[in-house]
mmCIF file of C-alpha atoms in Angstrom:
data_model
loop_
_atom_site.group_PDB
_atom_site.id
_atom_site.type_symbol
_atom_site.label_atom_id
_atom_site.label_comp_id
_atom_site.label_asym_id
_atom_site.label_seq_id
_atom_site.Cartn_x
_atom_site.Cartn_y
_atom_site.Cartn_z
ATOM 1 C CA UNK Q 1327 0.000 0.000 0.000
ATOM 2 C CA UNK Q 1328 2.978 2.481 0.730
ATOM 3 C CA UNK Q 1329 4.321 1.335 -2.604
ATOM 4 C CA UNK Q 1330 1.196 2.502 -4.387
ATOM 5 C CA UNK Q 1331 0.720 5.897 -2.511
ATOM 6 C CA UNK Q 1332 4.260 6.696 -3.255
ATOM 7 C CA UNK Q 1333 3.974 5.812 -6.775
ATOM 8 C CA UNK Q 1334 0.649 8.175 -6.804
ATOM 9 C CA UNK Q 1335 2.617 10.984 -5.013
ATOM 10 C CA UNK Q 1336 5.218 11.094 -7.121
ATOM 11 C CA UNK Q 1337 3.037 10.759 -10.060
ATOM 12 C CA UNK Q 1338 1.019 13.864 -8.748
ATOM 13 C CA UNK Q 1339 3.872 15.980 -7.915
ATOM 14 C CA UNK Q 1340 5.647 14.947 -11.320
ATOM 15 C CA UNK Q 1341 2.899 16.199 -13.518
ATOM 16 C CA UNK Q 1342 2.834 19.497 -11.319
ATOM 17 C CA UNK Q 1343 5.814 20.560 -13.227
ATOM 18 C CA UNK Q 1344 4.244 19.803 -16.771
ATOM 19 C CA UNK Q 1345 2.228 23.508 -15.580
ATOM 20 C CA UNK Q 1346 5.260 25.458 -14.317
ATOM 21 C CA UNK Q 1347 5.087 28.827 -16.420
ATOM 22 C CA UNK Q 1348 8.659 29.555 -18.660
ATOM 23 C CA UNK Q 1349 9.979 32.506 -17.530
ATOM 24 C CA UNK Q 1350 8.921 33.963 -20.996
ATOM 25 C CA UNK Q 1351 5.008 33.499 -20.488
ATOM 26 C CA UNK Q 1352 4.787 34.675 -16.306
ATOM 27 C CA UNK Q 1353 6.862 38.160 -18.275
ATOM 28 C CA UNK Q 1354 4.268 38.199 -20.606
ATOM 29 C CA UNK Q 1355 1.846 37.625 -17.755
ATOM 30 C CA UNK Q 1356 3.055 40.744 -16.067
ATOM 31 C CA UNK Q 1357 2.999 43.183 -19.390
ATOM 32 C CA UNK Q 1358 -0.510 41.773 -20.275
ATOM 33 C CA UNK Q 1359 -1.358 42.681 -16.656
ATOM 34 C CA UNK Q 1360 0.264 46.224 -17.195
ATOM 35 C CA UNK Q 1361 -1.886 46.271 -20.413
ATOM 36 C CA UNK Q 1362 -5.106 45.574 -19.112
ATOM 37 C CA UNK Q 1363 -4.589 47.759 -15.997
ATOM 38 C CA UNK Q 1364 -3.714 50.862 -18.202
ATOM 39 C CA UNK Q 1365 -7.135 50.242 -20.216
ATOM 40 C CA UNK Q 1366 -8.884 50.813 -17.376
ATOM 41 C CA UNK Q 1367 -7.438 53.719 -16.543
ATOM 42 C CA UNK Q 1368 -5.278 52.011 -13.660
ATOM 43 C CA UNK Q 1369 -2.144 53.617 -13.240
ATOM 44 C CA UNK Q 1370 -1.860 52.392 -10.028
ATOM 45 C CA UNK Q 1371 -1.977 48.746 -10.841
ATOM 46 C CA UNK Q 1372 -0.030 49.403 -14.106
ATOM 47 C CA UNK Q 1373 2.592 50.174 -11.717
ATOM 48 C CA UNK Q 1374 2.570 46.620 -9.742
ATOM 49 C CA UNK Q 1375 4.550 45.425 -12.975
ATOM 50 C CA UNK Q 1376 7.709 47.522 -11.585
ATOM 51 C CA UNK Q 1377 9.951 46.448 -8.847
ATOM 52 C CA UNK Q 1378 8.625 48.896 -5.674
ATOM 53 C CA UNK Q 1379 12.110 50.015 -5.211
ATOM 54 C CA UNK Q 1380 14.119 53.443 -4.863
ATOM 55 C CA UNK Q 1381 16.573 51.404 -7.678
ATOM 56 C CA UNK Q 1382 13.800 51.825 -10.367
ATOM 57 C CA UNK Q 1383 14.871 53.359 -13.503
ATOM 58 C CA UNK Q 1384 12.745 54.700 -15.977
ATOM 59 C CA UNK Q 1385 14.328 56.140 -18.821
ATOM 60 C CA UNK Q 1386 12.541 58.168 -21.791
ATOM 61 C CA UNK Q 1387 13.787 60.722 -24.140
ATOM 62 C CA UNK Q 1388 16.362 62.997 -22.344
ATOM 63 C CA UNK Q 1389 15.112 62.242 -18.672
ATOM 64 C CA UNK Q 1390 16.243 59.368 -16.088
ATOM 65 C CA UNK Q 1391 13.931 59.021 -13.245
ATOM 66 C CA UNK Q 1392 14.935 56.726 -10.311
ATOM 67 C CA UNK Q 1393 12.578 55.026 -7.779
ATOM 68 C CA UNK Q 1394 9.526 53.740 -8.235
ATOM 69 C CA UNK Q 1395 7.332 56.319 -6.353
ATOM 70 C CA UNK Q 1396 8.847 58.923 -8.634
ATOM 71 C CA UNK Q 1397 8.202 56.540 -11.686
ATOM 72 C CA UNK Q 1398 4.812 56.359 -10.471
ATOM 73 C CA UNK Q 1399 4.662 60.396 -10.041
ATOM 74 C CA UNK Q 1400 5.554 60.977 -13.707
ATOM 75 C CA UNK Q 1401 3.173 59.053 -15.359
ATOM 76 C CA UNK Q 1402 0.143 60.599 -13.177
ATOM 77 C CA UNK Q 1403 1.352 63.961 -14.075
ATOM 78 C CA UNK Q 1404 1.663 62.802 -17.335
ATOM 79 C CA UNK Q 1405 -1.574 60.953 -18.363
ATOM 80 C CA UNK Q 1406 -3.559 62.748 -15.741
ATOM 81 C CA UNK Q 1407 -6.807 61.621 -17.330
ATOM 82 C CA UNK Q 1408 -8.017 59.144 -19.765
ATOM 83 C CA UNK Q 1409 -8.255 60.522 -22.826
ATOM 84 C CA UNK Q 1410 -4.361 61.496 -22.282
ATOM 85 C CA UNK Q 1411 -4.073 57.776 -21.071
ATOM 86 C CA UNK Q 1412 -6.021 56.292 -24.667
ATOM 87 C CA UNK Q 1413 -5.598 52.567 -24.603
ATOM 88 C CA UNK Q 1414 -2.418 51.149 -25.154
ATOM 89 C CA UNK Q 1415 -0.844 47.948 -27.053
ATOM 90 C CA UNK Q 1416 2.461 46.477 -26.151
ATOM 91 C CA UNK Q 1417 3.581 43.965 -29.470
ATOM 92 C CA UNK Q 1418 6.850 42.253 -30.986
ATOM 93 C CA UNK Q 1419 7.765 41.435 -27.573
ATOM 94 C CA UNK Q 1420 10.882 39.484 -27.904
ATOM 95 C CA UNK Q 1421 12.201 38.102 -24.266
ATOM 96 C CA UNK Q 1422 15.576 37.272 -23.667
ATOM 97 C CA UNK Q 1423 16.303 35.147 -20.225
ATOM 98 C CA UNK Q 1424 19.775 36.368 -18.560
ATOM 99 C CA UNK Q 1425 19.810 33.421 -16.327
ATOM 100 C CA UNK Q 1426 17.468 31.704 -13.810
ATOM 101 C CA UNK Q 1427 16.624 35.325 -12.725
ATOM 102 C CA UNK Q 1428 16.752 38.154 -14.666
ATOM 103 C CA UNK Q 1429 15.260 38.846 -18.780
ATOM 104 C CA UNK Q 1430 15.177 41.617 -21.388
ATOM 105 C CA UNK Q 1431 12.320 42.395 -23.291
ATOM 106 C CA UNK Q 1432 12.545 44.433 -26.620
ATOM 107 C CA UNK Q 1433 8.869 45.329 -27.300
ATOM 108 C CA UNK Q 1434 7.221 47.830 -29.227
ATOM 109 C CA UNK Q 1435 3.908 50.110 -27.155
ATOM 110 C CA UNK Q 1436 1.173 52.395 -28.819
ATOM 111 C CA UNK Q 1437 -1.533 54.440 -27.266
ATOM 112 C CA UNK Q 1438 -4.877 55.149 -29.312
ATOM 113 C CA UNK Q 1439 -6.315 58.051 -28.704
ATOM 114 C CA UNK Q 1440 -9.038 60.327 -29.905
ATOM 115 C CA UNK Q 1441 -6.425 62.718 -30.927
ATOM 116 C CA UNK Q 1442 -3.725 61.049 -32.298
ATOM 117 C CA UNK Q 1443 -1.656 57.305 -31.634
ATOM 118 C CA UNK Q 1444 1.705 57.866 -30.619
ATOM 119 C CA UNK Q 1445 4.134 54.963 -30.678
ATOM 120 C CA UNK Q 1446 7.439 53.819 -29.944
ATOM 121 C CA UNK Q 1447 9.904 50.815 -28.532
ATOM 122 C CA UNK Q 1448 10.993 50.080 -25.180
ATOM 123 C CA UNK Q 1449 13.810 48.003 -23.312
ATOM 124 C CA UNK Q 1450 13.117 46.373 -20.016
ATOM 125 C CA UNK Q 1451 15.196 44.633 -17.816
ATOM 126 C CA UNK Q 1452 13.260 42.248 -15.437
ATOM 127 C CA UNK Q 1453 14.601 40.790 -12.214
ATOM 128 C CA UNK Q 1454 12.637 37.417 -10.588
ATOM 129 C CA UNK Q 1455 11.931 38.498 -6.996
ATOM 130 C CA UNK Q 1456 9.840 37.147 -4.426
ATOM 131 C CA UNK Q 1457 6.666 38.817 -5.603
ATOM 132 C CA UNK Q 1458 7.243 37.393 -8.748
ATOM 133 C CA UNK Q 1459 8.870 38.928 -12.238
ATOM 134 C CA UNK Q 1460 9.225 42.845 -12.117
ATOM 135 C CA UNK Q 1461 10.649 45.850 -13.901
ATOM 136 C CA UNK Q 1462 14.134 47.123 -12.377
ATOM 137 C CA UNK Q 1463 14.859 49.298 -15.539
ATOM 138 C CA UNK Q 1464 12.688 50.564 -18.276
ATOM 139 C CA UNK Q 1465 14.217 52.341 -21.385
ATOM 140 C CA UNK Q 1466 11.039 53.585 -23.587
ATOM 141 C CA UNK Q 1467 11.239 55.390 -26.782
ATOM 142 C CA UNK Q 1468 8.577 57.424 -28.570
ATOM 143 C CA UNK Q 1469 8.872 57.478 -32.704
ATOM 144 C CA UNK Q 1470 8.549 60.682 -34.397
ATOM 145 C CA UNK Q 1471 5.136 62.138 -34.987
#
């Protein structure tokens, strides 16, 4: 009988690991949370994708901000509403794994808005923590109008 519940167990906890998540889909996990968070006007949550660390880096156009309450600051004061907001697309995500816990993802975003849909390409550098896959540094690029 001990023979047979082992066999079972080991059975059971063997085909556990047949539904571990690759690194590559729990990162795309985390943008398509960012994704869906910024749709509905959820800066807040959009945010949970970074590491909540004064070592944050956010990087776009001629400006380095550091920390992630500061990250947080600039885009509130930036799309203060949601028509500034529009909804947003993040494609051609190509992830890179660095090791067991760190990635890069090359991506391209765009926003649609009433207005206009400005576009562009970003860098991220993701770090496995406890909490789970975050952003430690985010280089973002807008294309010319």
């Amino acid at each position: 009988m001990r023979v047979i519940k082992f066999l079972y167990l080991a059975a059971i906890i063997g085909s556990t690991s047949l539904f571990a998540q690759s690194p590559q889909s729990e990162i795309t996990e985390v943008l398509n949370m960012q994704q869906e968070a910024w749709n509905r006007g959820d800066i807040d949550a959009f945010m949970n994708g970074y590491w909540h660390s004064d070592e944050t880096i956010f990087v776009s156009s001629d400006e380095v901000t550091r920390g992630w309450e500061k990250v947080l600051d600039r885009y509130k004061k930036k799309y203060s509403d949601r028509t500034k907001m529009g909804m947003l697309t993040f494609s051609n995500l190509e992830i890179a794994p660095l090791g067991d816990d760190a990635a890069v993802v090359l991506g391209a975003w765009k926003l649609k808005r009433a207005k206009d849909e400005p576009r562009g390409r970003f860098t991220l550098i993701l770090r496995r923590l406890p909490e789970g896959w975050r952003i430690v540094h985010d280089h973002t690029s807008a294309a010319a109008p």
